[in-house]
XYZ file of N, CA and C in Angstrom:
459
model
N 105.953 57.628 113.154
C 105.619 56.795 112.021
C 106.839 56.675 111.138
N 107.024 55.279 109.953
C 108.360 55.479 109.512
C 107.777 56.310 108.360
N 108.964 56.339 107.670
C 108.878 57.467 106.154
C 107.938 57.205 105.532
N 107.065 57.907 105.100
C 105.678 57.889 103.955
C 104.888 56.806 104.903
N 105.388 56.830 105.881
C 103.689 56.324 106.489
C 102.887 56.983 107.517
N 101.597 57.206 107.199
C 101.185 58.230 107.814
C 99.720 57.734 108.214
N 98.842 57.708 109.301
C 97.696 57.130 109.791
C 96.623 58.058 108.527
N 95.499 57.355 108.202
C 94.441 57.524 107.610
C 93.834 58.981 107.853
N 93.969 59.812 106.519
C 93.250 61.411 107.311
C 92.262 60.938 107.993
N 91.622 62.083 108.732
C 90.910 62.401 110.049
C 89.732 62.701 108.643
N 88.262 62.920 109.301
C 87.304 63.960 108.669
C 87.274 65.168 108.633
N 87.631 65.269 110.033
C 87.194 66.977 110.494
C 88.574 66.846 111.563
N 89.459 68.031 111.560
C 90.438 68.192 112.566
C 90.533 69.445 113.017
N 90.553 69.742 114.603
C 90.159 71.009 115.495
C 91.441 71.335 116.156
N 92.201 73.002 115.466
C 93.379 73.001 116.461
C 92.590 74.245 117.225
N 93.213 73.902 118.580
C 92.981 75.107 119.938
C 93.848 75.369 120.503
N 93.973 76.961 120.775
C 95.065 77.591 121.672
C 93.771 78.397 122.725
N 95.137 78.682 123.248
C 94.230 79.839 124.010
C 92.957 81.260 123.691
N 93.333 81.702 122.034
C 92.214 83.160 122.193
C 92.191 82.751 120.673
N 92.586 81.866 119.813
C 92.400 81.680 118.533
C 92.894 82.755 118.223
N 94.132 83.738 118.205
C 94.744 84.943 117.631
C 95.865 84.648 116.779
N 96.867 83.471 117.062
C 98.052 83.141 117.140
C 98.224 81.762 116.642
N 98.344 81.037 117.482
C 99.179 79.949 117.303
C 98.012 78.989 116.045
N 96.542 78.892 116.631
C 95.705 78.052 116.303
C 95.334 78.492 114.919
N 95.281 79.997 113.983
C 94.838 80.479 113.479
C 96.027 79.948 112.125
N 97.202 79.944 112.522
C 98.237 79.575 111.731
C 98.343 78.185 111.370
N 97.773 77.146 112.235
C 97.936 76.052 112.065
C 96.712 75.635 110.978
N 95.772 76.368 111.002
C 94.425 76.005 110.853
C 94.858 76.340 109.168
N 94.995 77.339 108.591
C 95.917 78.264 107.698
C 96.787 76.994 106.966
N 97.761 76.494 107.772
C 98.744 75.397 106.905
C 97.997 74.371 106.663
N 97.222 73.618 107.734
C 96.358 72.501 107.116
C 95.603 72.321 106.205
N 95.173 73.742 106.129
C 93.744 73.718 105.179
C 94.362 73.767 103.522
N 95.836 74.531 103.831
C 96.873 74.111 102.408
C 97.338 73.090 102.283
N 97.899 72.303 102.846
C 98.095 70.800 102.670
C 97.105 69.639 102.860
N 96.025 70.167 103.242
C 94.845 68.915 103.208
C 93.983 69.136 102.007
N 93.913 70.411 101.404
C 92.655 71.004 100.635
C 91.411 70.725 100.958
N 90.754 70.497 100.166
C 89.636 69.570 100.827
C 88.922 68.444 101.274
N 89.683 67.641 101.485
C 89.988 66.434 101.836
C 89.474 65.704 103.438
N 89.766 67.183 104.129
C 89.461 67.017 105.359
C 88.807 68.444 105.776
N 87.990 68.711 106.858
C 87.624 69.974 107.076
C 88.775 69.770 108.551
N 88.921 71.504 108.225
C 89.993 71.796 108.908
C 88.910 73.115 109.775
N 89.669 73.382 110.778
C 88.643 74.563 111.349
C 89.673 74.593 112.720
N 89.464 76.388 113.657
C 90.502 76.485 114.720
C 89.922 77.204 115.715
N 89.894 77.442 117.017
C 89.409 77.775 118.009
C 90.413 78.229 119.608
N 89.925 79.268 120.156
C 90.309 79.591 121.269
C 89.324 79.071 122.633
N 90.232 79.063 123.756
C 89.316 78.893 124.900
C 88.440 80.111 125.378
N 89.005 81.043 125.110
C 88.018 82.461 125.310
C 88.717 83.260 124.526
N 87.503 84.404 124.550
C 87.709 86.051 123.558
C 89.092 86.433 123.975
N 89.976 87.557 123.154
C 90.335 88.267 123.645
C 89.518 89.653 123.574
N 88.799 89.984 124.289
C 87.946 91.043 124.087
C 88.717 91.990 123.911
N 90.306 92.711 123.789
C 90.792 93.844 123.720
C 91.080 93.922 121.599
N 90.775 92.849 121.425
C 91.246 92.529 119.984
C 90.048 92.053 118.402
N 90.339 92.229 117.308
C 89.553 91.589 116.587
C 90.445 90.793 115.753
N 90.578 89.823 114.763
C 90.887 89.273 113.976
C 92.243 88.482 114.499
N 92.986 87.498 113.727
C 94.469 87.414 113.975
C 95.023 88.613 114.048
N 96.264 87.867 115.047
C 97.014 88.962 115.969
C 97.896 89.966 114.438
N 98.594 90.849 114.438
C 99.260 91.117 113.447
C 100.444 90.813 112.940
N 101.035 90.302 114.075
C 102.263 89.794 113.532
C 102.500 88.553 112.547
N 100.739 87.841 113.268
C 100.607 86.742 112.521
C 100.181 86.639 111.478
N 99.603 88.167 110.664
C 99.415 88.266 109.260
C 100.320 88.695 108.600
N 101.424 89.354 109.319
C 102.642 89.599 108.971
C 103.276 88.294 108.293
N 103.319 87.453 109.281
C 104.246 86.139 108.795
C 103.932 85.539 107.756
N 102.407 84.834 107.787
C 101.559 84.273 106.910
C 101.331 84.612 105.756
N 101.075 86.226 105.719
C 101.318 86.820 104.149
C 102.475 86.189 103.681
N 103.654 86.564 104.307
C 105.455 85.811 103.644
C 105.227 84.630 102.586
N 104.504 84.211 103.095
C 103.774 82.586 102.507
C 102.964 82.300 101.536
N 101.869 83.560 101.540
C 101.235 83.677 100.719
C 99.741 83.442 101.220
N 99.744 83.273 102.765
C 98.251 83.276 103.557
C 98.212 84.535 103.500
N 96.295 84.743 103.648
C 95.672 85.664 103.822
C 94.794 85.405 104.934
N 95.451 86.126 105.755
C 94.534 85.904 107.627
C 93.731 87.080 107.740
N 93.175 88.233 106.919
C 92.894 89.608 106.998
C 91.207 88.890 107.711
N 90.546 88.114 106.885
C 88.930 87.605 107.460
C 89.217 86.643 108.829
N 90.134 86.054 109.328
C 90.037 85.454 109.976
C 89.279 85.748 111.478
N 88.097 85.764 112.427
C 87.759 85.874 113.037
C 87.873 84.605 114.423
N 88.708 85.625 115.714
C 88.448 84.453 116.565
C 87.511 83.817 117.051
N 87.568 82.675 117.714
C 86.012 81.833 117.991
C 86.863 81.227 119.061
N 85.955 80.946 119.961
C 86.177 80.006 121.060
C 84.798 78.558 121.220
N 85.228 77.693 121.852
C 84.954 76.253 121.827
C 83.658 76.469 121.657
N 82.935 77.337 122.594
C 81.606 77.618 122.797
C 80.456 78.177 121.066
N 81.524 78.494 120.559
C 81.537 79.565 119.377
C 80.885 78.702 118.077
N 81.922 77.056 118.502
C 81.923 76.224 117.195
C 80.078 76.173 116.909
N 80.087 75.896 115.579
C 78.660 75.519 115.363
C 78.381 73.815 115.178
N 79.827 73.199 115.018
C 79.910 71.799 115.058
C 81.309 71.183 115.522
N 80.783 70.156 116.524
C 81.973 70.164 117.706
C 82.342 68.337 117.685
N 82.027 67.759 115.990
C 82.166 66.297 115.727
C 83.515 66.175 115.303
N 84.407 66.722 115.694
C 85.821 66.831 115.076
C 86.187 64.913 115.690
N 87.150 64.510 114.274
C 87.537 63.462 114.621
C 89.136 63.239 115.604
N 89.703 64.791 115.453
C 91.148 64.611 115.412
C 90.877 66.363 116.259
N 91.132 66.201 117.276
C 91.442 67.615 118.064
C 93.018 67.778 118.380
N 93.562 68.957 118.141
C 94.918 69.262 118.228
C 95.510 70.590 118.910
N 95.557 70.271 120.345
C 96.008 71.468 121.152
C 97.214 72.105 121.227
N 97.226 72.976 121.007
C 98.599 73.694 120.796
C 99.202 74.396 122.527
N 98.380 74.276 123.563
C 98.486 74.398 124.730
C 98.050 74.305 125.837
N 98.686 73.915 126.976
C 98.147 72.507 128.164
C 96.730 73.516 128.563
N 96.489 74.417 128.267
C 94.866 74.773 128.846
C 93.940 74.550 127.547
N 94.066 74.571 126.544
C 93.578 74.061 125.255
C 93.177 72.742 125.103
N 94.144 71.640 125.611
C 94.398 70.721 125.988
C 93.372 70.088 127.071
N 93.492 70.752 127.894
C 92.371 70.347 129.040
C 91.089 70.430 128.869
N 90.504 71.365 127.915
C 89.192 71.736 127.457
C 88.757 70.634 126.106
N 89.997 70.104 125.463
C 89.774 68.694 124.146
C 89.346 67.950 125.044
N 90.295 67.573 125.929
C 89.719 66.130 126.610
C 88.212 66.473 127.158
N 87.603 67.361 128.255
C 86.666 67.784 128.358
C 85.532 67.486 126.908
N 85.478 68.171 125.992
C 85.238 67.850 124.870
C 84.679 66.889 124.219
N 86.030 65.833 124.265
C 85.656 64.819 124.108
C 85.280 63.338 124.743
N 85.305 64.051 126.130
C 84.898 62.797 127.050
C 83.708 61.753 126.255
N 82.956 62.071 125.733
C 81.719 61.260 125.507
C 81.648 60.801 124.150
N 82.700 61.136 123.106
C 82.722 60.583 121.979
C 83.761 60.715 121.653
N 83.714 59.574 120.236
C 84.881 58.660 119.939
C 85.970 60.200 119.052
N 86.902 60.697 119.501
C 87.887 61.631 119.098
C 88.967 61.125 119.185
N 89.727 61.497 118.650
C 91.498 61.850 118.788
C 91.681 62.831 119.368
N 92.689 62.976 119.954
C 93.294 64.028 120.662
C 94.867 64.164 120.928
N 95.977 65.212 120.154
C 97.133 65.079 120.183
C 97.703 66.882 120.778
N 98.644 66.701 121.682
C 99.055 68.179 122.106
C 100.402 68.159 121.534
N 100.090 69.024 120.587
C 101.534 69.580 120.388
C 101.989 71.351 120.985
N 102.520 71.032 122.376
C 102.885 71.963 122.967
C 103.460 73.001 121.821
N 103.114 74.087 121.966
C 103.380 75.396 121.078
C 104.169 76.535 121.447
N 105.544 77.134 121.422
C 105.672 78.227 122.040
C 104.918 79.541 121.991
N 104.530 80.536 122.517
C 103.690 81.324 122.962
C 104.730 82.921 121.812
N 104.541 83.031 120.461
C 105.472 84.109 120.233
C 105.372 85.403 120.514
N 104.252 85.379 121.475
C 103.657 86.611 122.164
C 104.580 87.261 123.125
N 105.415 86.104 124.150
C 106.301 86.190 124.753
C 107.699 87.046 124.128
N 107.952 87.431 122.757
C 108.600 87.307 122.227
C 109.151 88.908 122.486
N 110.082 89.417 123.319
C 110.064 91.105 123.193
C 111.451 92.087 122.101
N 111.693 93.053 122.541
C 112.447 93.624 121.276
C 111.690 93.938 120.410
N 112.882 94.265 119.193
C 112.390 95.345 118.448
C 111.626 94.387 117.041
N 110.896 94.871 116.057
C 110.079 94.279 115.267
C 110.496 93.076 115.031
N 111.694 92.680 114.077
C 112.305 92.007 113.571
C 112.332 91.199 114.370
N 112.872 90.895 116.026
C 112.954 90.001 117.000
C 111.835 89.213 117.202
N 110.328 89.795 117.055
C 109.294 89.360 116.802
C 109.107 88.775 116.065
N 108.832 89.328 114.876
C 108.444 88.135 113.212
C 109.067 87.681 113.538
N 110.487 87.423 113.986
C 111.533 86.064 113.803
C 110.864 84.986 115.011
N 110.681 85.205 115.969
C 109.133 84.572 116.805
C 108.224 83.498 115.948
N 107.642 84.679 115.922
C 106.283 84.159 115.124
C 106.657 83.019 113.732
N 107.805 83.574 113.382
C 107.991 82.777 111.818
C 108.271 81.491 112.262
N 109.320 81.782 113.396
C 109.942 80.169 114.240
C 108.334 79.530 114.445
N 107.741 79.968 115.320
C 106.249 78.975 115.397
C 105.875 78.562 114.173
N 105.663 79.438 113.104
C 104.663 79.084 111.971
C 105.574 78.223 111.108
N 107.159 77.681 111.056
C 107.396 77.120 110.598
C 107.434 76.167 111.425
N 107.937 75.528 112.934
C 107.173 74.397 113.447
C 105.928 73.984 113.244
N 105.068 74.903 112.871
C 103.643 74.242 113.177
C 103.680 72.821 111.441
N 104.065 74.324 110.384
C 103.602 73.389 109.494
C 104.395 72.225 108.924
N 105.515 72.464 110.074
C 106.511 71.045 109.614
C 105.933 69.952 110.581
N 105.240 70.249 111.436
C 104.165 69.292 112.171
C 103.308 68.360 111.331
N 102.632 69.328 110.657
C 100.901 69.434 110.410
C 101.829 68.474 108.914
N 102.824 68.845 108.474
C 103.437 67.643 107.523
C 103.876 66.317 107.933
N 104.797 66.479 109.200
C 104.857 65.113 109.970
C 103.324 64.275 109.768
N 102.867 64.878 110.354
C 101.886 64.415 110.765
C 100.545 63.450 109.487
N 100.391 64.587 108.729
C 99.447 64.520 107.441
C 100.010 63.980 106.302
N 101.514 64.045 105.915
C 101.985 63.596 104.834
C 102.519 65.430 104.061
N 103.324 65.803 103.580
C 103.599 66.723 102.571
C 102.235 66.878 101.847
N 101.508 66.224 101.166
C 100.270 66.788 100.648
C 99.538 65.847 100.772
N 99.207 65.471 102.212
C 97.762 65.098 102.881
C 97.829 63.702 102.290
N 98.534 63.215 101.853
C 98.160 61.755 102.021
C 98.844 60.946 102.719
């Protein structure tokens, strides 16, 4: 889009990763600060990680920096949602991705993948990590600005 032009917010917009720990939980986090309430924002995994509860830690690590608070955040997967009318679905990875379209075969959605790196992958010592995770969480929300406008309009 050119400068300051930006398509009409969405109603409801759905990001999905893989376990809702990580990538989706952060995105969900920046939107819901730059959209306020304007739009319902909400985030989802394709399945549990059953070894885990809440966002991952590194990712409350980062997010605090910011001034998010991910401590309540609970993962959910697709199955999980209690309402699945999202106008604007946003996959953060090609199996995430495959389950939107699924999704939304039968009604009128959007659907955009913005491939995500995985900062899970990320090894070394602490610092090598957050620096990971921070790299994602600052792509995401220079996205979720591309995308939405600096403050949602």
């Amino acid at each position: 889009m050119g400068s300051g032009s930006h398509p009409p917010l969405p109603g409801a917009v759905l990001f999905a990763c893989n376990f809702n720990r990580v990538r989706s939980p952060m995105a969900e986090a920046v939107a819901k600060q730059i959209l306020g309430d304007r739009v319902y924002v909400d985030s989802c995994g394709l399945k549990p990680d059953v070894d885990a509860e809440g966002a991952d830690p590194f990712v409350q690590a980062v997010m605090a920096e910011q001034g998010f608070d991910l401590e309540g955040h609970r993962p959910k997967t697709f199955d999980d949602l209690t309402d699945d009318s999202f106008d604007l679905v946003i996959s953060l990875t090609p199996e995430a991705q495959h389950r939107a379209v699924e999704m939304t075969r039968h009604r009128a959605a959007e659907i955009e993948y913005w491939p995500t790196h995985d900062p899970t992958l990320a090894g070394g010592p602490r610092e090598n990590r957050l620096a990971a995770y921070r790299e994602v969480r600052d792509a995401l929300a220079q996205r979720i600005r591309e995308r939405f406008g600096e403050d949602g309009e």
